[in-house]
Short mmCIF file of C-alpha atoms and ligand atoms in Angstrom, two decimals:
data_model
loop_
_atom_site.label_atom_id
_atom_site.label_comp_id
_atom_site.label_asym_id
_atom_site.label_seq_id
_atom_site.Cartn_x
_atom_site.Cartn_y
_atom_site.Cartn_z
CA UNK A 747 27.95 11.51 -7.78
CA UNK A 748 24.58 10.31 -6.55
CA UNK A 749 24.17 6.52 -6.35
CA UNK A 750 21.23 5.58 -8.55
CA UNK A 751 19.37 2.68 -7.04
CA UNK A 752 16.01 1.05 -6.94
CA UNK A 753 13.54 2.32 -4.29
CA UNK A 754 13.60 0.86 -0.76
CA UNK A 755 9.90 1.39 -0.40
CA UNK A 756 7.33 1.37 -3.25
CA UNK A 757 3.66 2.28 -2.72
CA UNK A 758 1.11 1.14 -5.26
CA UNK A 759 -2.32 2.61 -5.89
CA UNK A 760 -3.93 -0.34 -7.66
CA UNK A 761 -6.56 1.44 -9.71
CA UNK A 762 -8.68 0.36 -12.65
CA UNK A 763 -10.16 -3.00 -11.52
CA UNK A 764 -13.74 -1.81 -12.13
CA UNK A 765 -12.99 -0.43 -15.60
CA UNK A 766 -11.15 -3.62 -16.54
CA UNK A 767 -14.26 -5.64 -15.73
CA UNK A 768 -16.76 -3.18 -17.24
CA UNK A 769 -14.86 -3.20 -20.53
CA UNK A 770 -15.43 -6.98 -20.67
CA UNK A 771 -19.07 -6.73 -19.71
CA UNK A 772 -18.28 -8.41 -16.38
CA UNK A 773 -19.42 -7.22 -12.94
CA UNK A 774 -16.91 -4.81 -11.33
CA UNK A 775 -16.21 -7.41 -8.62
CA UNK A 776 -14.55 -9.65 -11.23
CA UNK A 777 -12.01 -6.87 -11.66
CA UNK A 778 -11.11 -7.11 -7.97
CA UNK A 779 -10.79 -10.89 -8.28
CA UNK A 780 -8.43 -10.44 -11.23
CA UNK A 781 -6.59 -7.70 -9.34
CA UNK A 782 -5.41 -10.17 -6.74
CA UNK A 783 -3.51 -12.08 -9.44
CA UNK A 784 -1.76 -8.85 -10.41
CA UNK A 785 -0.87 -8.13 -6.79
CA UNK A 786 0.67 -11.59 -6.42
CA UNK A 787 2.68 -11.13 -9.67
CA UNK A 788 3.97 -7.83 -8.38
CA UNK A 789 4.97 -9.13 -4.93
CA UNK A 790 6.93 -11.88 -6.63
CA UNK A 791 8.59 -9.46 -9.03
CA UNK A 792 9.42 -7.08 -6.14
CA UNK A 793 11.25 -9.85 -4.28
CA UNK A 794 13.24 -10.62 -7.47
CA UNK A 795 14.16 -6.92 -7.75
CA UNK A 796 15.19 -7.03 -4.04
CA UNK A 797 12.74 -4.30 -3.02
CA UNK A 798 12.58 -4.49 0.78
CA UNK A 799 9.20 -2.71 1.38
CA UNK A 800 6.07 -2.49 -0.71
CA UNK A 801 2.70 -1.04 0.28
CA UNK A 802 -0.48 -1.83 -1.64
CA UNK A 803 -3.52 0.47 -1.39
CA UNK A 804 -6.24 -2.12 -0.96
CA UNK A 805 -9.21 -0.27 0.53
CA UNK A 806 -9.41 3.43 1.35
CA UNK A 807 -11.34 5.15 4.18
CA UNK A 808 -13.49 6.56 1.33
CA UNK A 809 -14.15 3.21 -0.33
CA UNK A 810 -17.00 2.53 2.17
CA UNK A 811 -18.99 4.89 -0.11
CA UNK A 812 -19.18 2.22 -2.79
CA UNK A 813 -22.32 0.14 -3.41
CA UNK A 814 -22.97 -2.24 -0.47
CA UNK A 815 -22.52 -5.33 -2.64
CA UNK A 816 -19.10 -4.20 -3.85
CA UNK A 817 -17.91 -3.47 -0.27
CA UNK A 818 -19.21 -6.84 0.84
CA UNK A 819 -17.43 -8.59 -2.01
CA UNK A 820 -14.13 -6.84 -1.17
CA UNK A 821 -14.46 -7.80 2.56
CA UNK A 822 -15.14 -11.43 1.53
CA UNK A 823 -12.11 -11.40 -0.72
CA UNK A 824 -9.98 -10.15 2.14
CA UNK A 825 -11.20 -12.78 4.61
CA UNK A 826 -11.23 -15.69 2.16
CA UNK A 827 -8.07 -15.01 0.11
CA UNK A 828 -5.57 -13.39 2.45
CA UNK A 829 -4.92 -16.20 4.93
CA UNK A 830 -5.21 -18.89 2.25
CA UNK A 831 -2.28 -17.29 0.44
CA UNK A 832 0.02 -17.73 3.46
CA UNK A 833 2.04 -20.48 1.79
CA UNK A 834 2.71 -18.19 -1.19
CA UNK A 835 3.98 -15.42 1.08
CA UNK A 836 6.08 -17.84 3.14
CA UNK A 837 7.67 -19.29 0.05
CA UNK A 838 8.71 -15.80 -1.04
CA UNK A 839 9.80 -14.71 2.42
CA UNK A 840 7.15 -11.97 2.57
CA UNK A 841 6.03 -10.53 5.88
CA UNK A 842 2.48 -9.23 5.73
CA UNK A 843 1.51 -6.16 7.75
CA UNK A 844 -1.78 -4.30 7.81
CA UNK A 845 -1.67 -0.52 7.72
CA UNK A 846 -4.98 1.19 8.53
CA UNK A 847 -7.76 1.37 11.07
CA UNK A 848 -8.87 -2.21 11.74
CA UNK A 849 -11.57 -1.27 14.26
CA UNK A 850 -14.13 -0.75 11.52
CA UNK A 851 -13.82 -4.26 10.05
CA UNK A 852 -16.18 -7.17 10.55
CA UNK A 853 -14.72 -9.51 13.21
CA UNK A 854 -13.94 -12.37 10.80
CA UNK A 855 -12.05 -10.08 8.44
CA UNK A 856 -10.01 -8.55 11.31
CA UNK A 857 -9.27 -12.06 12.61
CA UNK A 858 -8.01 -13.19 9.22
CA UNK A 859 -5.75 -10.20 8.95
CA UNK A 860 -4.31 -10.84 12.43
CA UNK A 861 -3.75 -14.52 11.59
CA UNK A 862 -1.97 -13.66 8.33
CA UNK A 863 0.32 -11.19 10.05
CA UNK A 864 1.13 -13.79 12.74
CA UNK A 865 1.75 -16.58 10.21
CA UNK A 866 4.23 -14.49 8.17
CA UNK A 867 5.92 -12.60 11.00
CA UNK A 868 9.35 -14.33 10.73
CA UNK A 869 9.74 -13.68 7.02
CA UNK A 870 12.51 -11.24 6.18
CA UNK A 871 12.91 -10.90 2.42
CA UNK A 872 10.25 -8.30 1.82
CA UNK A 873 7.69 -6.50 3.96
CA UNK A 874 4.34 -6.26 2.22
CA UNK A 875 2.12 -3.75 3.86
CA UNK A 876 -1.54 -3.76 2.93
CA UNK A 877 -3.33 -0.45 3.38
CA UNK A 878 -6.88 -1.41 4.35
CA UNK A 879 -9.44 1.06 5.67
CA UNK A 880 -6.49 3.33 5.19
CA UNK A 881 -6.52 7.10 4.68
CA UNK A 882 -3.50 9.34 4.89
CA UNK A 883 -5.49 11.92 6.87
CA UNK A 884 -6.87 9.25 9.17
CA UNK A 885 -3.37 7.94 9.83
CA UNK A 886 -2.22 11.41 10.90
CA UNK A 887 -5.28 11.94 13.17
CA UNK A 888 -4.90 8.48 14.78
CA UNK A 889 -1.23 9.26 15.44
CA UNK A 890 -2.06 12.63 17.01
CA UNK A 891 -4.70 10.99 19.25
CA UNK A 892 -2.22 8.32 20.39
CA UNK A 893 0.42 10.91 21.02
CA UNK A 894 -1.96 13.02 23.07
CA UNK A 895 -3.07 9.98 25.08
CA UNK A 896 0.33 8.56 25.86
CA UNK A 897 2.42 11.63 26.26
CA UNK A 898 2.10 13.21 29.71
CA UNK A 899 5.09 15.46 29.75
CA UNK A 900 4.51 16.90 26.29
CA UNK A 901 7.60 18.16 24.68
CA UNK A 902 7.33 20.34 21.59
CA UNK A 903 5.84 17.94 19.02
CA UNK A 904 8.02 17.47 16.00
CA UNK A 905 7.71 15.48 12.81
CA UNK A 906 9.93 12.60 13.93
CA UNK A 907 7.99 12.15 17.18
CA UNK A 908 4.61 12.17 15.50
CA UNK A 909 5.74 9.60 12.96
CA UNK A 910 6.60 7.12 15.74
CA UNK A 911 2.83 6.90 16.37
CA UNK A 912 2.05 5.75 12.85
CA UNK A 913 1.02 2.09 12.35
CA UNK A 914 4.47 0.64 11.52
CA UNK A 915 6.97 3.44 11.97
CA UNK A 916 9.95 1.23 11.07
CA UNK A 917 8.63 1.09 7.47
CA UNK A 918 10.53 3.92 5.84
CA UNK A 919 8.81 6.78 3.99
CA UNK A 920 7.77 5.76 0.56
CA UNK A 921 10.33 6.46 -2.23
CA UNK A 922 8.15 5.80 -5.20
CA UNK A 923 4.36 5.90 -5.57
CA UNK A 924 2.94 4.13 -8.62
CA UNK A 925 -0.65 4.59 -9.71
CA UNK A 926 -2.18 2.50 -12.44
CA UNK A 927 -5.47 3.20 -14.23
CA UNK A 928 -4.74 6.61 -15.68
CA UNK A 929 -5.78 8.96 -12.83
CA UNK A 930 -3.13 11.35 -11.58
CA UNK A 931 -3.93 11.84 -7.90
CA UNK A 932 -3.03 10.35 -4.53
CA UNK A 933 -6.61 9.74 -3.28
CA UNK A 934 -5.52 10.05 0.39
CA UNK A 935 -2.63 7.52 0.10
CA UNK A 936 0.41 7.92 2.37
CA UNK A 937 -0.01 11.65 2.63
CA UNK A 938 2.65 12.24 5.32
CA UNK A 939 5.20 9.81 4.00
CA UNK A 940 4.88 10.92 0.36
CA UNK A 941 6.43 14.32 1.20
CA UNK A 942 9.43 13.55 -0.99
CA UNK A 943 8.19 10.53 -2.89
CA UNK A 944 8.73 10.24 -6.64
CA UNK A 945 5.49 9.68 -8.58
CA UNK A 946 4.84 7.40 -11.54
CA UNK A 947 1.54 7.10 -13.40
CA UNK A 948 0.51 4.30 -15.74
CA UNK A 949 -2.52 4.21 -18.04
CA UNK A 950 -2.61 0.42 -17.78
CA UNK A 951 -5.51 -0.92 -15.67
CA UNK A 952 -4.36 -2.77 -12.53
CA UNK A 953 -5.35 -6.31 -13.59
CA UNK A 954 -3.05 -5.96 -16.64
CA UNK A 955 -0.08 -4.57 -14.75
CA UNK A 956 2.86 -6.73 -13.77
CA UNK A 957 6.54 -7.56 -13.50
CA UNK A 958 7.76 -5.78 -16.65
CA UNK A 959 6.00 -2.52 -15.66
CA UNK A 960 7.45 -2.73 -12.13
CA UNK A 961 10.96 -3.15 -13.50
CA UNK A 962 10.47 -0.19 -15.88
CA UNK A 963 9.21 1.96 -12.98
CA UNK A 964 12.26 1.05 -10.89
CA UNK A 965 14.66 1.80 -13.79
CA UNK A 966 12.98 5.19 -14.32
CA UNK A 967 13.23 5.92 -10.62
CA UNK A 968 16.94 5.00 -10.59
CA UNK A 969 17.55 7.65 -13.24
CA UNK A 970 15.83 10.49 -11.29
CA UNK A 971 17.68 13.09 -9.25
CA UNK A 972 16.29 13.61 -5.74
CA UNK A 973 17.26 16.80 -3.95
CA UNK A 974 15.07 16.74 -0.82
CA UNK A 975 15.01 20.52 -0.87
CA UNK A 976 18.82 20.88 -1.05
CA UNK A 977 21.13 21.47 -3.95
CA UNK A 978 23.29 18.95 -5.73
CA UNK A 979 26.97 18.76 -4.89
CA UNK A 980 28.77 19.06 -8.22
C1 IPE B 304 -9.21 -0.04 -7.44
O1 IPE B 304 -9.95 -0.27 -8.59
C2 IPE B 304 -9.51 -1.09 -6.37
C3 IPE B 304 -10.15 -0.60 -5.15
C4 IPE B 304 -10.46 0.63 -4.86
C5 IPE B 304 -10.53 -1.63 -4.21
P1 IPE B 304 -11.32 0.47 -8.79
O2 IPE B 304 -12.43 -0.38 -8.26
O3 IPE B 304 -11.27 1.87 -8.24
O4 IPE B 304 -11.42 0.52 -10.35
P2 IPE B 304 -11.99 1.72 -11.22
O5 IPE B 304 -11.20 2.93 -10.90
O6 IPE B 304 -13.44 1.88 -10.87
O7 IPE B 304 -11.80 1.25 -12.66
C1 IPE B 305 -7.86 4.64 -4.68
O1 IPE B 305 -8.68 4.36 -5.77
C2 IPE B 305 -8.11 3.60 -3.63
C3 IPE B 305 -7.53 2.28 -3.84
C4 IPE B 305 -6.85 1.91 -4.92
C5 IPE B 305 -7.75 1.30 -2.81
P1 IPE B 305 -10.13 5.00 -5.96
O2 IPE B 305 -10.63 4.45 -7.23
O3 IPE B 305 -10.94 4.71 -4.75
O4 IPE B 305 -9.80 6.56 -6.02
P2 IPE B 305 -10.64 7.72 -6.69
O5 IPE B 305 -12.06 7.61 -6.15
O6 IPE B 305 -10.59 7.55 -8.16
O7 IPE B 305 -9.91 8.96 -6.26
MG1 MG B 306 -10.75 3.68 -9.02
#
């Protein structure tokens, strides 16, 4: 009998902010503002469901292609809102980690992200990883570069070794990827670690998503049979 349990690591592609705003004749940026409230609801719900790891897709390596004003707004949101929410994370016992290439960020944004990680480092109830300037392909390339730089006596490279060069290798591979907003694609999210992830798609736009939907997704996950390429023992 397989033990059916909730995922240890959930990844969330928070999609649909722009459409949420456009539908209400608001600028797309208001959708991002509203999206933060949804993210906070979901972090709280995840702690209540005792999920130990959650990763939010905040800004992809491809999102720099968006209009300058939107990118600027998102950067401002990151620097102004992230650190100011430290009390909220500390109350929940949430450790914040950034996953992605921070070199490309404006200095003030990078400093805020560092400060937030530092201020929440002792929290142990849940690890909230924020994928910013994150791309699954970029993560693999950065890991290969680090491996090549720091490995003098190069043994045969294998999957476990390469993974130790990822940003936070102690975060386990993602068990369940949720995407809101109706699209059914990964858009460069956690490509390596999603090898055996279960996938769940919701039509609901991200600003309207929340605790009830997270619980449903976890229940559905708990009912799935994962084989990891093997066969089930009867
Ligand atoms: C996702 O919502 C949030 C980010 C990429 C930052 P979108 O902004 O992609 O919303 P839609 O897909 O245009 O509705
Ligand atoms: C994925 O959403 C990126 C984030 C949620 C941060 P996008 O809206 O950028 O993805 P595409 O362009 O629809 O594939
Ligand atoms: Mg989108």
